[in-house]
CSV table of C-alpha atoms in Angstrom, one decimal:
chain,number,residue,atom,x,y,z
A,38,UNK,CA,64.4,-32.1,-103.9
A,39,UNK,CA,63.5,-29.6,-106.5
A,40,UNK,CA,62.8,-31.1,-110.4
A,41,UNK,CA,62.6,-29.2,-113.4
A,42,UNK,CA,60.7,-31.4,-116.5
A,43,UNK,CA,61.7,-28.9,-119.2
A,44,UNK,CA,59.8,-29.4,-122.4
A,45,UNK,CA,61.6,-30.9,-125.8
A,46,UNK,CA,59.0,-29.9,-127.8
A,47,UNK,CA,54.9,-29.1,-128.2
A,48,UNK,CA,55.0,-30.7,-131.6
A,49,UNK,CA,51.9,-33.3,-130.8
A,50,UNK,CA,49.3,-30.9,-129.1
A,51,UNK,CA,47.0,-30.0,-132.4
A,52,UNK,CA,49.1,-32.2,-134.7
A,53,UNK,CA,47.6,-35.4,-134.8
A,54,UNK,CA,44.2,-33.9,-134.9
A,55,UNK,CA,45.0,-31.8,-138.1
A,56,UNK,CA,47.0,-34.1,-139.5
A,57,UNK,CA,43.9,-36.4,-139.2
A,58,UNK,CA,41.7,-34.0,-140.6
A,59,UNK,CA,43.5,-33.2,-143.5
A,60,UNK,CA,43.5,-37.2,-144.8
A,61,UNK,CA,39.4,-37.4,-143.5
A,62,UNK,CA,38.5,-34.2,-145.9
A,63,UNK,CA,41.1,-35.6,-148.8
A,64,UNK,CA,39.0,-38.5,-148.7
A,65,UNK,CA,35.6,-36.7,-149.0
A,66,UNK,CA,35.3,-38.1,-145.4
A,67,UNK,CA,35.1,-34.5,-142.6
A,68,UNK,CA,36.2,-35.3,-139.1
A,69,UNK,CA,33.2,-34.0,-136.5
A,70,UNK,CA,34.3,-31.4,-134.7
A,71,UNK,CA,35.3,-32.3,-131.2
A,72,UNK,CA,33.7,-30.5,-128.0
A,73,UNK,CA,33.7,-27.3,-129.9
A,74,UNK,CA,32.6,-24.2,-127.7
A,75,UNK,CA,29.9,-23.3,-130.7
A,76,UNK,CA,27.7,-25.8,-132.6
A,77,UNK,CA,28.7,-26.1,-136.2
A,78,UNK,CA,25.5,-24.7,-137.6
A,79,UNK,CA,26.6,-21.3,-135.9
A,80,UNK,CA,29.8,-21.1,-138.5
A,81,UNK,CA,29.6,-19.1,-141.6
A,82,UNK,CA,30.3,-22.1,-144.4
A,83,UNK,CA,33.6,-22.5,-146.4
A,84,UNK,CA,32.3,-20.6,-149.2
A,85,UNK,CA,31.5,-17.7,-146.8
A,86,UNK,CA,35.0,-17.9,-145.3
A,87,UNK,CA,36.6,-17.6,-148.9
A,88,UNK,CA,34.4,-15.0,-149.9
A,89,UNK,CA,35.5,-12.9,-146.8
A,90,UNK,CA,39.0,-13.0,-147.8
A,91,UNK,CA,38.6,-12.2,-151.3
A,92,UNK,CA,36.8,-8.8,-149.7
A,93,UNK,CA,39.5,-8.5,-147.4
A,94,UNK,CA,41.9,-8.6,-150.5
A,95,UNK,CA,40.1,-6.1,-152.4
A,96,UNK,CA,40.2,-3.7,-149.6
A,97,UNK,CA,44.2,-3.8,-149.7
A,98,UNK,CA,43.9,-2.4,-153.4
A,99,UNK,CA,44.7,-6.0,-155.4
A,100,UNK,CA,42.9,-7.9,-157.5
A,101,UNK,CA,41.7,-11.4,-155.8
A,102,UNK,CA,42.1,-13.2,-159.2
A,103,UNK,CA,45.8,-12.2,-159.5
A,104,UNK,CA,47.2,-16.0,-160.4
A,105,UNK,CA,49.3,-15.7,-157.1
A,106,UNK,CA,46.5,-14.6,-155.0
A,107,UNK,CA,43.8,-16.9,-156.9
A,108,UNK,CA,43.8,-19.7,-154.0
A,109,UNK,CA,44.9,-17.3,-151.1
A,110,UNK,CA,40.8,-17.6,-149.8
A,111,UNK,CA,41.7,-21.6,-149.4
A,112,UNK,CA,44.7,-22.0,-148.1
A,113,UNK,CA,43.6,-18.8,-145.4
A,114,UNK,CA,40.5,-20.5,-144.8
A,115,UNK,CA,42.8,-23.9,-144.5
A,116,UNK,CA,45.3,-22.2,-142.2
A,117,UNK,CA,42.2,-20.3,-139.9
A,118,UNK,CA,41.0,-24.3,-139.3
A,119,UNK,CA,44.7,-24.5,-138.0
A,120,UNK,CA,45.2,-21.7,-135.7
A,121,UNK,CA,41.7,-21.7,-134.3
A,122,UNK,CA,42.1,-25.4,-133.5
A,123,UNK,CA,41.1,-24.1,-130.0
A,124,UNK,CA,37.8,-23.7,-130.0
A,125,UNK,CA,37.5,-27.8,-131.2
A,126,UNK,CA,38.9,-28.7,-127.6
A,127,UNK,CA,37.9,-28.5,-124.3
A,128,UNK,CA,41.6,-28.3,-123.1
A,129,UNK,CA,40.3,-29.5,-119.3
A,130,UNK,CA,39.5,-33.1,-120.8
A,131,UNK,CA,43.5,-33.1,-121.5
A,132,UNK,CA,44.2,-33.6,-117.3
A,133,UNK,CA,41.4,-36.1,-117.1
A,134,UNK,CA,44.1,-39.1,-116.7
A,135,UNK,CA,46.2,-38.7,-114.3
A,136,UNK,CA,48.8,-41.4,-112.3
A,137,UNK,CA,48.4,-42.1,-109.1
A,138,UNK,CA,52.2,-43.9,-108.8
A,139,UNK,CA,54.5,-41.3,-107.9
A,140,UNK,CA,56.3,-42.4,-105.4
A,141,UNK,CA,56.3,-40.1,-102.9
A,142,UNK,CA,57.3,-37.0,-105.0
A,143,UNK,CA,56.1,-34.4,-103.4
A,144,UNK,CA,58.0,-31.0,-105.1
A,145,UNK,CA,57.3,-28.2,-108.2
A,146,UNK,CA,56.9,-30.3,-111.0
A,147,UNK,CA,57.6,-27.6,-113.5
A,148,UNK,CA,57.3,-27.6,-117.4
A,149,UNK,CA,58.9,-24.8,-118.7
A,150,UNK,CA,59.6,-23.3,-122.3
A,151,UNK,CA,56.8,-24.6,-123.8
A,152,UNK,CA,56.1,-22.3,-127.7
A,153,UNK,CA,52.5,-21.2,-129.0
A,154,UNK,CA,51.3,-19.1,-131.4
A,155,UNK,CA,48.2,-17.1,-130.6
A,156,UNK,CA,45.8,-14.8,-132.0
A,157,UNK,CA,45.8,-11.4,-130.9
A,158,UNK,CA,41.6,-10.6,-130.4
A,159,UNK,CA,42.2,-6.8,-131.0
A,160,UNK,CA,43.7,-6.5,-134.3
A,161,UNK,CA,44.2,-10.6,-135.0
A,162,UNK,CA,47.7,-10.3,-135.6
A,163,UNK,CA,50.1,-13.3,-134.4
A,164,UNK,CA,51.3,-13.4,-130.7
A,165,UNK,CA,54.0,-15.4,-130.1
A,166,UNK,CA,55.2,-17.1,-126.9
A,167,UNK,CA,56.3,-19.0,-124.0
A,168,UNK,CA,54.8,-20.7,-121.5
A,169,UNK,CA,56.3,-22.0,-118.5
A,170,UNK,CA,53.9,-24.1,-116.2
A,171,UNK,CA,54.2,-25.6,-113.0
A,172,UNK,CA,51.8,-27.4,-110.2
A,173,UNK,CA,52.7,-28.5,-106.7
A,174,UNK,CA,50.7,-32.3,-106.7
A,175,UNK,CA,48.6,-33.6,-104.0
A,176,UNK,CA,48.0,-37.0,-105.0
A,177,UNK,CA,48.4,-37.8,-108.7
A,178,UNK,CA,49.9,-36.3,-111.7
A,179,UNK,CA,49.2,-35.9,-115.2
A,180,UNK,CA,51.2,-36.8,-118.2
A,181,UNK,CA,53.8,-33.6,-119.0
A,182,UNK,CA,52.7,-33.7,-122.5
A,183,UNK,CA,49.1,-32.8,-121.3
A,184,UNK,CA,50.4,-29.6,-119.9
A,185,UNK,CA,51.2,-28.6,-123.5
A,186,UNK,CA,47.9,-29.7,-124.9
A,187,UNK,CA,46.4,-27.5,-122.6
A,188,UNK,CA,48.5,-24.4,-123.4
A,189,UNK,CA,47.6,-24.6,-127.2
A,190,UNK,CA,44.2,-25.5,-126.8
A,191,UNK,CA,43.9,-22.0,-125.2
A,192,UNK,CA,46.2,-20.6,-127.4
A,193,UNK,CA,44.8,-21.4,-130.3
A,194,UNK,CA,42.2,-19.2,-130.4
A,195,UNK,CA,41.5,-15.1,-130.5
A,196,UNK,CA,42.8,-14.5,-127.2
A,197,UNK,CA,44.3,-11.7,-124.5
A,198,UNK,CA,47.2,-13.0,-122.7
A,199,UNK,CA,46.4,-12.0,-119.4
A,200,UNK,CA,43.0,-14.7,-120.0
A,201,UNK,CA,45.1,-17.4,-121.6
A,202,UNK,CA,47.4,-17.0,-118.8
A,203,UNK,CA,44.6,-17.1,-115.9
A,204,UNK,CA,42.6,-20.3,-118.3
A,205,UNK,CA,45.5,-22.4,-118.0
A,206,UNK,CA,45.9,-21.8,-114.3
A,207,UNK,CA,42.4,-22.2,-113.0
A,208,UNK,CA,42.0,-25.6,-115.6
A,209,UNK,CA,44.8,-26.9,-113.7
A,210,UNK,CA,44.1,-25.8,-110.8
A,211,UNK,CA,40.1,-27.2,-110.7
A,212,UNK,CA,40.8,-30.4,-112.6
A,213,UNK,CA,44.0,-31.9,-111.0
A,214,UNK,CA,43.2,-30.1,-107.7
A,215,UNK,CA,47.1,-29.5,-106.6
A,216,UNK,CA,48.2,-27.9,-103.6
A,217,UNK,CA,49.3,-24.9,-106.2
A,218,UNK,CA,49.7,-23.9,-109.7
A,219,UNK,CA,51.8,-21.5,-111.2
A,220,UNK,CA,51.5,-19.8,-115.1
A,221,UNK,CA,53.7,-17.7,-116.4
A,222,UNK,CA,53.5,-16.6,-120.3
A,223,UNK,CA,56.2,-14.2,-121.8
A,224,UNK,CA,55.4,-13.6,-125.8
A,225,UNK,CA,55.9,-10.6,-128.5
A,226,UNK,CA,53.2,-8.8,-129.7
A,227,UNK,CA,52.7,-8.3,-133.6
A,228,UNK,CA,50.4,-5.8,-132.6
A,229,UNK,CA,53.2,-3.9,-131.1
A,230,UNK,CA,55.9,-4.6,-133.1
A,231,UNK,CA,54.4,-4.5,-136.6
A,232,UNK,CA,51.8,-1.8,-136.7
A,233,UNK,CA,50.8,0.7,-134.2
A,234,UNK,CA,53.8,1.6,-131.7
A,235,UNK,CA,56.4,-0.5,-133.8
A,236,UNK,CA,58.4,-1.7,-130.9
A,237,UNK,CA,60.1,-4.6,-132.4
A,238,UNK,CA,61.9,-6.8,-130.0
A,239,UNK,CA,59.4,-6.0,-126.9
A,240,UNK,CA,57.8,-9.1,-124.6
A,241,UNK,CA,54.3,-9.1,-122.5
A,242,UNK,CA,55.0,-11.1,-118.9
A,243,UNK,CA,52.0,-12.3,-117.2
A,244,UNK,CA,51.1,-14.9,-114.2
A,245,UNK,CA,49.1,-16.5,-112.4
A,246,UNK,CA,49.5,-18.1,-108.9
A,247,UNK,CA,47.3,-20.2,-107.0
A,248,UNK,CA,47.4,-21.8,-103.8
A,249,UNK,CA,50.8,-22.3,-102.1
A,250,UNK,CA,52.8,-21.0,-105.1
A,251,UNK,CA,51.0,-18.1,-104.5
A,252,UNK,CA,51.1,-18.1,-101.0
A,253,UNK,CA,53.8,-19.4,-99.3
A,254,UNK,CA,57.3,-17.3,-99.6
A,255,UNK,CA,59.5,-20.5,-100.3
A,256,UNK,CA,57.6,-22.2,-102.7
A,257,UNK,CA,56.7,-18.7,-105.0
A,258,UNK,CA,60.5,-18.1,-104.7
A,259,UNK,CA,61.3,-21.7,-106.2
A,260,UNK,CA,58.9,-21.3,-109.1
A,261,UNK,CA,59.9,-18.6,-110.0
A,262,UNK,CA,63.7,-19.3,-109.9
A,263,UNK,CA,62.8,-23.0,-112.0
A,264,UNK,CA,61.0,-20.6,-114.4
A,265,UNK,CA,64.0,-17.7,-114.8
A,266,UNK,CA,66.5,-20.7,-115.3
């Protein structure tokens, strides 16, 4: 019996961590930051951070204490803590939990459609995308909302698509230890379609297959038929 679990929404990956965040620092009160890939002493400090930007402004030709562009350095600095929320995660520790209960199931559970917004590492310039994800379970599952946890935590930081694509895959695939996993990421480019080649309206594909999903005929084909729709 094939099963698709189509996401409703990735709205609770980075949310309630921000959100959290945002009420600690409000309070005088800064969250620690959690299994970060670099010790906070290795970050520039905020006043470095604002500093930068105000640079970066007068390089375009405008004057930093323009009254609309007075607390840009903030709120950039504010929304950098946002979209490199990513490197605060270890986005394996997501499919630590699993369930054991699954009656039997033994097909694709797939989890497509599921939005990010990444980083582009070359010219850090937004890439945004879908992700459709699937694993074929031995023994236990994990929670569908996990699957999206793991997307953004990978997303959210300066990435190339073909790595995110392959990091989701292998976390999957070494944590929950399925008989397969299957990634496949389709996103536009700002890269491309702002600057550069100006191809507005292109999309990047990429995969990754493991196991049986790579491997076996019947099982590739019904991935990849769950993800086309």
């Amino acid at each position: 019996m094939d099963q698709t679990r189509p996401a409703e929404h990735d709205a609770d990956c980075d949310g309630s961590w921000v959100e959290r965040e945002a009420l600690a620092r409000a309070a005088g009160t800064p969250l620690p930051r959690r299994g970060g890939r670099r010790p906070e002493t290795d970050l520039p400090d905020e006043d470095e951070v604002r500093a930068a930007v105000r640079t970066l402004i007068r390089w375009t030709g405008d004057n930093p204490e323009r009254e609309g562009l007075r607390d840009t350095p903030d709120r950039v600095a504010r929304s950098y803590r946002e979209l490199f929320a990513g490197y605060d995660v270890d986005p394996r520790e997501y499919l630590e939990r699993t369930f054991e209960e699954v009656g039997g199931y033994d097909e694709l559970i797939v989890l497509n459609n599921i939005r990010f917004v990444s980083v582009c590492e070359h010219h850090m310039l937004p890439v945004v995308g879908r992700a459709h994800v699937a694993y074929l379970p031995t023994d236990r599952v994990v929670g569908i909302s996990k699957l999206a946890r793991v997307v953004r935590g990978y997303a959210r930081r300066l990435q190339i698509q073909e790595k995110m694509t392959a990091e989701i895959a292998t976390a999957i695939d070494e944590v929950l230890k399925p008989q397969g996993v299957g990634v496949v990421i389709e996103a536009e480019h700002s890269c491309m379609t702002l600057r550069g080649v100006n191809a507005p309206g292109t999309t990047l594909t990429t995969s990754h297959l493991i196991g049986v999903v790579r491997d076996d005929a019947r099982t590739r084909e019904e991935f990849l038929r769950l993800v086309r729709g």
